[in-house]
Amino acid sequence: MFTKILIANRGEIACRVIATARKMGIQTVAVYSDADKEARHVQLADEAVRIGTAPSRDSYLLADKIIAACKQTGAQAVHPGYGFLSENSAFAKRVEEEGIIFIGPKHHSIAAMGDKIESKKLAGAAGVNCIPGVNDAIDTVEQAVEIAKGIGYPVMIKASAGGGGKGLRVAYNDKEAFEGFTSCKNEARNSFGDDRVFIEKFVEEPRHIEIQLIGDSHGNVVYLNERECSIQRRHQKVIEEAPSPFISDDTRKAMGEQAVALAKAVNYQSAGTVEFVVGKDQSFYFLEMNTRLQVEHPVTECITGLDLVELMIRVAAGEKLPMTQAEVKRDGWAIECRINAEDPFRNFLPSTGRLVRFQPPEESMFQADPSKKLGVRVDTGVYEGGEIPMYYDSMIAKLIVHGTDRNDAITKMRAALNGFVIRGISSNIPFQAALLAHPKFVSGQFNTGFIAENYSHGFHAADVPHADPLFLVALAAYMNRRYRARASGISGQMAGHEVKVGEKFVVATLGAEGKNQYHEVAVSDFEDKSHSSAVLVGDNSYQISSTATLGQIRVQGQCNGMGFTAQVERGTAKNPLALRIAHNGTQIEAMVLSPLGARLHQLMPYKAPPDLSKFLLSPMPGLLVDVAVQPGQVVQAGEKLAVIEAMKMENVLFAAQDGVVSKIVAGKGESLSVDQVIIEFQ
């Protein structure tokens, strides 16, 4: 067995590998860019080596620097994680030639399966079901349109070396095929250094289901059940679960056997995933094989009780698999939510900056210890006070739960999301909460078009209706009374002017454009050390108790005999006197006032925000890679204005209305902050 390994990656996956290596008594070496010098994976590793500046092309994608770091530290093996060089066959070959073990498949397997065009040919030869399409690289956009028309719309345009949703577009007509081909080639060239693109039929109402497998150097390959990955946004997975609520045992077995046949055809050794698109009749077709560890591997670990990273390390060291196919378990139900640094209420724009607060829910399951069940696990590479840089992907953490069945897992996940505190940047937690509460998700009746169909106009606060919105009002009143009760006990108050707690209040929930709602509330005195109090909101009664420390954001307690977890903060950006209450994805800002204070508050005029329609503002922090217009140019609504690159994604800004460009304020290559002016209009 190895005594020291190097992790050629960053973030949560580097931390994940370190956890298993530490359990196995193996020392670890981290590599880092300038942007990551204070990162969590650097702090956790036994050693760390700087490999370059912040952009990944100048650091994490430099094979020479990583190999040099191995030699410098005496690392005997390299674990590539996912992304970066994990599926680069040339890197794997270089590592092997240098006498270093690659903790992953052999380079010839990566080359065979990493190329989506060649992998489809191999899959067909191995008897794996394949989707109709043209698997040869397409040279021109005109050819792409003609081929798409020949296959029949809709079609999927994919980069041969793509992955993670990059270099992929779905086209429903000639115009979309033309634009999609161009975008795919550009993204593929920038992300992978390989701009080959092919086209295949897009299966409508598809499920995205993948088979996890593991193979060793002794010819053994087993599949570790499936993962349901159909909840996707722009082809990026958002929620994954294992098993799938859709496929039958017969389909699972057939998919697993085909995945194993494909792996054996390329002498596959290590963890890998075969992805399938599954129709509503459970017909399934090969999509691609990911020759690496997947982001969503923890849900497989939960239901099988296996540590996939440990298996990868042991297989790389030449050991045989410790189990047969018949011994693979399927226990309970696991769900993973990807917690990303993006603002769902602003079309999921990237959000970077300092994590002012980062308080994940309490863990009862842990990395590298799959024996723990029926709980919560958090995989992350960040910490409170750390930075989310603009150079890499948007993932903050992976939140994983394991339940006895699917309903239990959904309940656990909703509670865990309620208790996940992130401040300083925006996150997609409200969106995750909305998905988990959606009736179609709960029933398992969804496909890969679920998000596009149900949130076609973006995501808004109205998309997260609370089952009992008056509970939020009651909680605001309850917490306010606790604050006042604490203030009333402060010594040194002037006689006759002490803080009066009171029982009668009015809760003003603050709405957009000054459209506030007012609720008369009565809060009884606290009964015992549990701070139990009866809160009456109109005709609705809530018996609330909580021992949460005042001032902490996460509040856990009981309401009418049922447990709850919510988030409560005093003071907001708009109003330092307001309370922000968040629960089950719904958030309100409320002021708890005396009856007189409420009457006076209703007389306050609403101040409208300034008109910014004559400016193009940067909606996110990022790099301005292109300005597509010139001063004096007439532009029409929908016309391309600028392109911003953030978190490895290209974001095109379009004109919202007709106008004339007055001035270009920000230049190409400039690093932008949120709401920075790029263009002024006349």
XYZ file of C-alpha atoms in Angstrom:
682
model
C 0.000 0.000 0.000
C 1.061 3.573 -0.656
C 2.540 5.662 2.133
C 1.994 9.042 0.440
C -0.351 10.235 -2.315
C -0.830 13.583 -4.025
C -4.292 14.959 -4.810
C -4.224 16.797 -8.134
C -7.333 18.823 -7.385
C -8.875 21.349 -5.044
C -12.021 22.070 -3.033
C -14.355 19.489 -1.594
C -13.089 16.535 -3.628
C -9.517 17.107 -2.445
C -10.799 17.184 1.151
C -12.813 14.031 0.467
C -9.749 12.096 -0.738
C -7.701 13.344 2.218
C -10.332 11.962 4.636
C -10.026 8.431 3.270
C -6.243 8.589 2.974
C -6.006 9.644 6.617
C -8.230 6.713 7.620
C -5.925 4.362 5.724
C -2.791 5.831 7.325
C -1.596 7.371 4.060
C 0.045 10.804 4.069
C -1.313 13.378 1.624
C 0.094 16.168 -0.518
C -2.120 19.032 -1.670
C -1.423 21.304 -4.623
C -2.735 24.835 -4.775
C -2.915 27.974 -6.867
C -2.443 31.496 -5.552
C -6.211 31.794 -5.125
C -6.227 28.696 -2.907
C -3.248 29.284 -0.649
C -5.562 29.513 2.389
C -7.999 26.847 1.157
C -9.300 24.062 3.357
C -7.687 21.241 1.372
C -4.308 22.925 1.836
C -4.837 23.077 5.591
C -5.955 19.441 5.847
C -3.108 17.865 3.851
C 0.185 16.810 5.427
C 2.095 18.814 2.806
C 1.186 21.408 0.180
C 2.915 22.599 -2.979
C 2.170 25.790 -4.918
C 1.728 25.079 -8.631
C 0.834 28.443 -10.174
C -1.391 31.473 -10.394
C -5.167 31.510 -9.979
C -6.470 30.544 -13.455
C -6.708 26.756 -13.746
C -4.826 26.807 -17.069
C -1.861 28.226 -15.139
C -2.090 25.825 -12.198
C -4.394 22.810 -11.871
C -4.177 21.976 -15.588
C -0.355 21.966 -15.666
C 0.681 18.318 -15.749
C 4.391 19.184 -15.487
C 3.869 21.097 -12.243
C 1.867 18.263 -10.694
C 4.409 15.612 -11.646
C 7.186 17.830 -10.305
C 5.257 18.155 -7.022
C 5.066 14.354 -6.805
C 8.821 14.035 -7.226
C 9.521 16.881 -4.818
C 7.444 15.306 -2.042
C 8.003 11.627 -2.789
C 4.329 10.946 -3.506
C 3.932 7.451 -4.930
C 0.503 7.963 -6.464
C -1.820 10.691 -7.745
C -5.579 10.901 -7.177
C -7.036 13.308 -9.778
C -10.486 13.843 -8.213
C -12.975 15.045 -10.827
C -12.620 17.775 -13.428
C -9.255 19.336 -14.352
C -6.947 16.484 -15.459
C -9.017 13.582 -14.124
C -10.049 12.346 -17.585
C -6.947 13.453 -19.473
C -5.400 10.301 -20.917
C -2.151 12.086 -21.774
C -1.742 13.109 -18.127
C -2.476 9.589 -16.882
C 0.092 8.200 -19.339
C 2.711 10.766 -18.278
C 2.154 9.861 -14.643
C 2.573 6.162 -15.389
C 5.728 6.804 -17.465
C 7.238 8.700 -14.539
C 6.813 5.649 -12.326
C 3.929 7.185 -10.370
C 0.635 5.321 -9.881
C -2.486 6.983 -11.271
C -5.411 6.353 -8.893
C -7.883 5.909 -11.676
C -8.260 3.869 -14.858
C -5.369 3.181 -17.207
C -4.689 5.825 -19.831
C -5.934 3.616 -22.676
C -9.313 3.212 -20.945
C -9.577 6.961 -20.424
C -8.730 7.577 -24.076
C -11.288 5.032 -25.253
C -14.135 6.248 -23.035
C -13.234 9.915 -22.619
C -13.769 10.588 -26.306
C -17.542 10.603 -26.740
C -17.362 9.795 -30.435
C -15.085 6.781 -30.064
C -16.833 5.610 -26.901
C -20.151 5.304 -28.739
C -18.535 3.099 -31.362
C -17.003 0.915 -28.659
C -20.281 0.778 -26.764
C -22.117 -0.402 -29.862
C -19.503 -3.092 -30.460
C -19.883 -4.247 -26.823
C -23.638 -4.674 -27.233
C -24.625 -1.534 -25.339
C -27.781 0.314 -26.477
C -26.829 3.570 -28.270
C -28.738 6.691 -29.318
C -29.217 7.462 -33.042
C -26.877 10.190 -34.275
C -23.740 11.139 -36.160
C -20.692 10.218 -34.137
C -18.069 11.799 -36.381
C -16.691 15.254 -35.593
C -18.476 18.021 -37.516
C -16.322 20.670 -39.160
C -18.619 23.559 -40.050
C -21.771 25.143 -38.747
C -23.472 24.573 -42.110
C -22.785 20.847 -41.817
C -24.131 20.884 -38.286
C -27.446 22.380 -39.385
C -27.843 19.901 -42.256
C -27.022 16.926 -40.021
C -29.437 18.148 -37.356
C -32.210 18.430 -39.938
C -31.411 14.933 -41.184
C -31.612 13.373 -37.703
C -34.743 15.357 -36.900
C -35.209 17.961 -34.178
C -34.698 18.120 -31.304
C -31.013 17.239 -31.378
C -28.233 17.388 -28.819
C -25.004 19.139 -29.816
C -22.105 17.909 -27.677
C -18.391 18.501 -27.400
C -16.467 15.253 -27.765
C -14.267 16.057 -24.763
C -17.056 17.736 -22.793
C -18.373 17.114 -19.327
C -20.199 18.793 -16.456
C -22.710 20.368 -18.849
C -20.037 22.364 -20.665
C -19.955 22.186 -24.448
C -23.541 20.960 -24.670
C -26.653 22.487 -26.251
C -30.107 21.237 -27.234
C -31.464 22.613 -30.519
C -35.107 22.576 -31.625
C -34.644 24.382 -34.946
C -32.047 25.518 -37.497
C -31.332 28.789 -35.700
C -30.637 27.031 -32.384
C -28.482 24.447 -34.144
C -26.440 27.224 -35.780
C -25.933 29.112 -32.510
C -25.497 25.985 -30.394
C -22.763 24.556 -32.602
C -20.758 27.779 -32.383
C -21.152 28.044 -28.597
C -20.247 24.391 -28.068
C -17.036 24.693 -30.066
C -16.013 27.844 -28.187
C -16.747 26.378 -24.738
C -15.025 23.098 -25.607
C -11.923 24.875 -26.893
C -11.697 27.060 -23.783
C -12.500 24.344 -21.235
C -10.897 21.250 -22.715
C -8.567 22.354 -25.510
C -10.549 20.136 -27.917
C -13.267 21.714 -30.059
C -14.619 18.597 -31.784
C -18.417 18.503 -31.742
C -20.943 15.829 -32.705
C -24.749 15.612 -32.874
C -27.250 12.995 -31.735
C -30.996 12.637 -31.307
C -32.389 14.219 -28.161
C -34.751 11.820 -26.377
C -37.746 13.793 -25.145
C -39.054 13.265 -21.612
C -35.830 11.476 -20.694
C -34.510 10.359 -17.342
C -30.776 10.649 -16.715
C -29.750 7.544 -14.818
C -26.190 6.389 -14.305
C -24.579 3.148 -13.188
C -21.663 3.287 -10.759
C -19.094 0.555 -11.268
C -15.700 -0.458 -9.961
C -13.107 -2.710 -11.601
C -9.766 -4.110 -10.511
C -6.586 -5.242 -12.285
C -7.594 -8.894 -11.944
C -10.471 -8.723 -14.413
C -13.249 -8.202 -11.865
C -15.903 -5.537 -12.487
C -19.095 -5.026 -10.468
C -21.820 -2.392 -10.672
C -22.881 -0.599 -7.505
C -26.490 0.136 -8.429
C -27.761 3.327 -10.051
C -28.134 7.015 -9.339
C -31.048 9.171 -10.472
C -29.631 12.422 -11.879
C -32.596 13.808 -13.838
C -32.994 17.008 -11.807
C -30.736 19.231 -13.889
C -30.502 22.876 -14.792
C -28.800 23.669 -18.094
C -27.503 20.089 -18.089
C -25.818 20.561 -14.698
C -27.023 18.160 -12.007
C -28.753 19.817 -9.044
C -30.157 16.902 -7.014
C -29.021 13.279 -7.198
C -30.465 10.270 -5.443
C -29.919 6.553 -5.113
C -31.712 4.419 -5.974
C -33.905 5.791 -8.766
C -37.644 6.081 -8.011
C -38.342 5.154 -11.642
C -36.585 2.059 -12.927
C -37.529 -1.528 -12.201
C -35.261 -4.266 -10.881
C -35.127 -5.788 -14.362
C -34.050 -2.474 -15.918
C -31.463 -1.944 -13.177
C -29.989 -5.362 -13.840
C -29.927 -4.866 -17.623
C -28.286 -1.439 -17.335
C -25.758 -2.730 -14.827
C -24.814 -5.703 -16.978
C -24.348 -3.508 -20.057
C -22.183 -1.090 -18.036
C -20.007 -3.974 -16.869
C -19.721 -5.331 -20.422
C -18.521 -1.953 -21.652
C -15.993 -1.655 -18.802
C -14.605 -5.100 -19.503
C -14.315 -4.272 -23.202
C -11.743 -1.574 -22.346
C -10.096 -3.448 -19.445
C -11.414 -0.867 -16.999
C -9.705 -0.621 -13.596
C -10.980 1.835 -10.952
C -14.252 3.635 -10.228
C -16.255 4.789 -13.216
C -19.775 5.710 -14.206
C -21.778 4.760 -17.272
C -24.506 7.292 -17.994
C -27.750 6.363 -19.720
C -30.767 8.257 -20.980
C -33.914 6.320 -20.099
C -37.248 6.731 -21.851
C -40.646 6.624 -20.188
C -41.014 2.980 -21.312
C -37.685 2.221 -19.524
C -35.840 1.812 -22.816
C -32.295 3.040 -22.202
C -29.414 4.321 -24.325
C -25.742 4.864 -23.631
C -24.720 8.513 -23.228
C -21.120 8.435 -22.067
C -18.735 6.935 -19.564
C -17.096 9.113 -16.933
C -13.693 7.616 -16.222
C -13.347 9.141 -12.784
C -15.034 9.581 -9.430
C -18.355 11.419 -9.760
C -19.462 14.443 -7.754
C -22.500 12.470 -6.601
C -20.629 9.383 -5.400
C -21.697 9.866 -1.729
C -25.270 8.686 -2.396
C -23.872 5.391 -3.681
C -21.661 5.139 -0.599
C -24.730 5.629 1.615
C -26.822 2.828 0.120
C -23.966 0.339 -0.391
C -21.872 0.999 2.727
C -18.740 1.204 0.554
C -16.006 3.854 0.572
C -15.441 4.438 -3.158
C -12.247 6.428 -2.631
C -10.787 3.611 -0.566
C -11.720 1.103 -3.274
C -10.009 3.286 -5.886
C -6.823 3.443 -3.812
C -6.795 -0.290 -3.127
C -7.432 -1.179 -6.776
C -4.629 1.177 -7.856
C -2.324 -0.619 -5.406
C -3.118 -3.909 -7.139
C -5.605 -5.369 -4.672
C -8.655 -7.387 -5.710
C -12.180 -6.107 -5.156
C -13.398 -7.200 -1.705
C -16.919 -8.105 -2.903
C -18.755 -9.893 -5.674
C -21.811 -8.631 -7.565
C -24.102 -10.705 -5.355
C -22.653 -9.041 -2.244
C -23.419 -5.455 -3.332
C -26.060 -4.005 -0.986
C -28.905 -1.552 -1.608
C -29.920 -0.196 1.803
C -32.320 2.721 2.291
C -32.446 5.917 0.225
C -29.906 8.716 -0.198
C -30.263 12.213 -1.665
C -27.568 14.785 -2.443
C -28.130 18.508 -3.013
C -25.363 20.528 -4.620
C -25.067 23.782 -2.685
C -23.732 26.302 -5.189
C -22.529 29.901 -4.956
C -25.190 31.404 -7.187
C -28.230 33.623 -6.792
C -31.382 31.748 -7.861
C -33.437 34.949 -7.720
C -31.111 36.608 -10.287
C -31.205 33.855 -12.885
C -28.600 31.823 -10.972
C -25.797 34.274 -11.585
C -22.497 33.319 -9.931
C -21.842 34.776 -6.487
C -18.286 35.108 -5.247
C -16.691 36.689 -2.204
C -16.093 36.004 1.476
C -18.125 33.491 3.463
C -19.083 35.737 6.360
C -21.056 32.846 7.875
C -20.741 29.169 7.009
C -22.550 26.871 9.415
C -23.618 23.549 7.873
C -26.217 21.421 9.661
C -24.884 19.057 12.287
C -23.374 15.921 10.743
C -24.108 12.369 11.848
C -22.531 10.682 8.798
C -18.995 11.343 7.662
C -16.640 11.042 4.719
C -14.591 7.843 4.697
C -16.976 6.186 7.170
C -19.887 4.665 5.224
C -20.853 2.525 8.224
C -22.806 5.488 9.616
C -26.396 5.531 8.309
C -29.713 7.388 8.442
C -28.301 10.860 8.950
C -26.706 13.952 7.437
C -23.307 14.367 5.763
C -21.630 17.519 4.434
C -18.766 17.367 1.924
C -17.111 20.760 1.525
C -13.850 22.483 0.757
C -14.671 25.844 2.340
C -14.877 27.317 5.816
C -16.293 30.380 7.552
C -14.204 33.416 6.677
C -12.819 31.819 3.506
C -13.190 33.097 -0.037
C -15.224 31.729 -2.948
C -12.977 32.649 -5.916
C -14.256 33.477 -9.396
C -11.815 31.157 -11.158
C -13.353 27.759 -10.416
C -16.745 26.058 -10.254
C -19.543 27.356 -8.059
C -19.859 24.456 -5.618
C -19.780 25.398 -1.940
C -20.719 22.016 -0.540
C -22.573 18.774 -1.114
C -25.358 18.080 1.364
C -26.160 14.372 1.653
C -28.847 12.597 3.668
C -29.689 8.916 4.104
C -33.165 7.748 5.062
C -35.069 4.513 5.504
C -37.037 5.275 2.318
C -37.457 8.132 -0.152
C -39.998 10.085 1.903
C -37.774 9.866 4.970
C -34.792 11.089 2.932
C -36.796 14.040 1.556
C -37.895 15.001 5.081
C -34.312 14.831 6.353
C -33.036 16.916 3.439
C -35.632 19.662 3.928
C -34.688 19.940 7.607
C -30.966 19.975 6.742
C -31.447 22.762 4.189
C -33.346 24.802 6.780
C -30.327 24.585 9.073
C -27.644 25.372 6.487
C -26.429 28.910 7.222
C -24.515 30.718 4.461
C -23.930 34.473 4.520
C -21.711 36.848 2.559
C -22.586 35.255 -0.755
C -25.800 33.964 -2.275
C -26.575 30.253 -2.510
C -29.142 28.086 -4.270
C -30.614 26.716 -1.025
C -34.056 28.361 -1.571
C -34.216 26.739 -4.998
C -33.294 23.353 -3.563
C -36.040 23.746 -0.968
C -38.574 24.528 -3.691
C -37.572 21.461 -5.714
C -37.868 19.146 -2.716
C -41.367 20.435 -1.956
C -42.625 20.248 -5.544
C -45.403 17.638 -5.870
C -43.847 16.120 -9.005
C -40.514 15.650 -7.286
C -42.126 14.168 -4.197
C -44.093 11.719 -6.354
C -41.048 10.862 -8.467
C -42.831 11.978 -11.661
C -40.101 14.025 -13.335
C -37.535 13.935 -16.129
C -34.519 15.983 -17.223
C -36.842 18.765 -18.425
C -38.366 19.219 -14.966
C -36.633 22.491 -14.079
C -36.980 24.009 -17.562
C -40.700 23.166 -17.622
C -41.571 24.332 -14.119
C -39.242 27.344 -13.886
C -39.161 28.495 -17.509
C -39.384 32.160 -16.473
C -36.700 31.913 -13.826
C -37.013 31.370 -10.101
C -38.917 33.788 -7.891
C -39.949 34.018 -4.253
C -43.489 33.089 -5.293
C -42.126 29.712 -6.433
C -41.564 28.753 -2.784
C -45.026 29.049 -1.217
C -45.015 28.197 2.452
C -47.519 25.619 3.680
C -48.367 27.906 6.618
C -47.087 31.473 6.042
C -48.544 32.674 9.349
C -46.062 30.402 11.138
C -43.305 32.758 9.925
C -45.240 35.703 11.366
C -45.706 33.857 14.662
C -42.005 32.972 14.819
C -41.045 36.618 14.236
C -43.299 37.693 17.113
C -42.017 34.914 19.374
C -38.357 35.728 18.770
C -38.991 39.455 19.184
C -40.603 38.833 22.565
C -37.572 36.798 23.636
C -35.288 39.670 22.627
C -37.432 42.120 24.617
C -37.521 39.806 27.622
C -33.747 39.695 27.651
C -33.530 43.489 27.340
C -35.949 43.941 30.229
C -33.530 42.153 32.547
C -30.602 44.465 31.859
C -29.492 46.217 35.063
C -29.089 49.961 35.359
C -32.357 50.953 33.661
C -33.865 54.229 34.768
C -36.722 53.765 37.228
C -40.079 54.228 35.532
C -38.549 53.846 32.064
C -37.676 50.154 32.032
C -38.130 48.095 28.854
C -41.704 46.791 28.862
C -42.048 43.375 27.254
C -45.741 43.580 26.432
C -47.971 40.948 24.839
C -49.803 42.802 22.055
C -47.885 43.455 18.833
C -48.376 44.051 15.132
C -46.081 42.197 12.730
C -45.478 44.131 9.509
C -44.191 41.835 6.749
C -42.297 44.048 4.322
C -43.300 43.645 0.683
C -41.956 44.938 -2.619
C -42.679 48.554 -3.547
C -43.897 49.303 -0.040
C -46.765 46.790 -0.205
C -46.602 45.663 3.401
C -48.983 43.413 5.313
C -49.915 43.929 8.951
C -50.883 41.144 11.384
C -52.177 41.647 14.918
C -50.346 39.242 17.217
C -50.577 38.293 20.895
C -47.649 36.548 22.618
C -48.091 35.027 26.068
C -45.424 35.046 28.761
C -42.898 32.205 28.734
C -44.000 29.184 30.755
C -40.758 27.380 31.603
C -37.062 26.982 30.815
C -37.966 25.744 27.327
C -39.243 29.287 26.631
C -42.634 27.932 25.583
C -45.106 30.613 24.595
C -48.542 30.771 22.947
C -48.627 33.025 19.893
C -51.996 34.061 18.469
C -52.023 35.402 14.892
C -55.600 36.310 14.126
C -57.540 33.096 14.744
C -54.450 30.887 14.404
C -52.699 29.657 17.534
C -49.063 28.505 17.692
C -47.429 27.013 20.785
C -43.735 27.695 20.140
C -40.730 26.732 22.225
C -37.005 26.959 21.568
C -33.878 26.959 23.673
C -31.814 28.478 20.870
C -29.338 31.086 22.051
C -30.451 34.576 21.111
C -28.244 35.969 18.383
C -27.502 32.684 16.653
C -28.963 32.362 13.170
C -30.113 28.735 13.270
C -33.147 28.303 15.504
C -34.485 24.864 16.364
C -37.585 24.235 18.406
C -41.126 22.915 18.561
C -44.321 24.366 17.146
C -47.612 22.750 18.137
C -45.711 19.592 19.031
C -43.765 19.350 15.764
C -40.036 20.030 15.438
C -38.777 22.808 13.194
C -35.498 24.359 12.090
C -35.516 27.953 10.829
C -33.145 30.868 10.415
C -33.682 34.158 12.235
C -31.584 37.324 11.954
C -31.953 40.793 13.389
C -31.289 43.632 10.978
C -31.315 43.466 7.176
C -29.611 45.455 4.447
C -32.816 47.404 3.864
C -33.905 47.816 7.457
C -31.718 47.442 10.559
C -34.831 47.102 12.732
C -36.367 44.209 10.801
C -36.190 40.475 11.427
C -35.402 38.100 8.564
C -37.158 34.730 8.984
C -36.394 31.815 6.629
C -38.019 28.372 6.657
C -38.564 25.727 3.958
C -37.139 28.038 1.310
C -39.514 30.917 2.107
C -38.104 34.132 3.529
C -39.829 37.164 4.989
C -38.591 40.441 6.408
C -40.742 41.636 9.261
C -40.922 44.408 11.800
C -42.565 43.627 15.135
C -44.193 46.852 16.273
C -46.429 48.165 18.977
C -49.993 48.946 17.810
C -49.114 52.675 17.759
C -45.856 52.019 15.952
C -47.735 50.014 13.323
C -50.207 52.859 12.690
C -47.325 55.294 12.239
C -45.411 52.839 10.022
C -48.345 52.685 7.599
C -48.016 56.440 7.078
C -44.403 56.170 5.897
C -44.044 56.971 2.160
C -42.417 54.486 -0.209
C -39.151 55.619 -1.812
C -38.753 54.175 -5.315
C -35.263 53.021 -6.405
C -33.365 55.088 -9.020
C -33.894 54.408 -12.740
C -30.907 52.441 -14.060
C -32.368 51.550 -17.455
C -29.706 53.607 -19.277
C -26.874 51.464 -17.935
C -25.708 47.927 -18.565
C -24.562 46.698 -15.163
C -22.530 43.600 -14.473
C -24.934 41.129 -12.827
C -22.040 39.198 -11.253
C -18.357 39.386 -10.411
C -16.326 38.080 -13.330
C -13.981 38.741 -16.227
C -15.226 40.899 -19.116
C -14.066 38.841 -22.103
C -15.907 40.726 -24.849
C -17.770 43.970 -25.538
C -19.792 43.473 -28.716
C -20.859 47.088 -29.387
C -19.281 50.498 -30.047
C -20.188 54.069 -28.992
C -22.891 55.459 -31.266
C -24.135 52.032 -32.295
C -27.892 51.456 -32.462
C -28.885 48.245 -30.688
C -32.146 46.359 -30.616
C -33.730 44.397 -27.790
C -32.164 40.950 -27.619
C -28.901 42.009 -29.266
C -25.644 40.766 -27.742
C -23.841 43.455 -25.735
C -21.082 41.799 -23.713
C -19.735 38.482 -22.446
C -18.626 37.835 -18.860
C -16.730 34.736 -17.764
C -17.263 33.552 -14.195
C -16.773 30.167 -12.530
C -15.745 28.538 -15.820
C -19.013 29.531 -17.532
C -19.552 32.051 -20.327
C -22.432 34.480 -19.647
C -23.782 36.572 -22.533
C -25.519 39.878 -21.725
C -28.244 41.030 -24.130
C -30.014 44.358 -24.611
C -33.293 44.546 -22.694
C -34.655 47.253 -25.009
C -33.822 49.281 -28.115
C -31.276 52.050 -27.638
C -28.099 53.827 -28.694
C -24.720 53.198 -27.063
C -23.358 56.370 -25.483
C -20.171 55.177 -23.789
C -18.182 52.002 -23.123
C -17.218 52.269 -19.460
C -15.496 48.924 -18.797
C -12.857 47.459 -21.097
C -12.244 43.952 -22.348
C -10.136 41.965 -19.881
C -11.316 43.968 -16.870
C -12.366 42.202 -13.649
C -15.868 43.349 -12.783
C -17.724 43.607 -9.505
C -21.477 43.205 -9.066
C -23.466 46.149 -10.506
C -20.370 47.744 -12.054
C -21.298 49.839 -15.107
C -20.175 48.320 -18.419
C -22.082 50.411 -20.982
C -24.029 53.681 -20.880
C -26.917 54.370 -23.286
C -28.273 57.683 -24.575
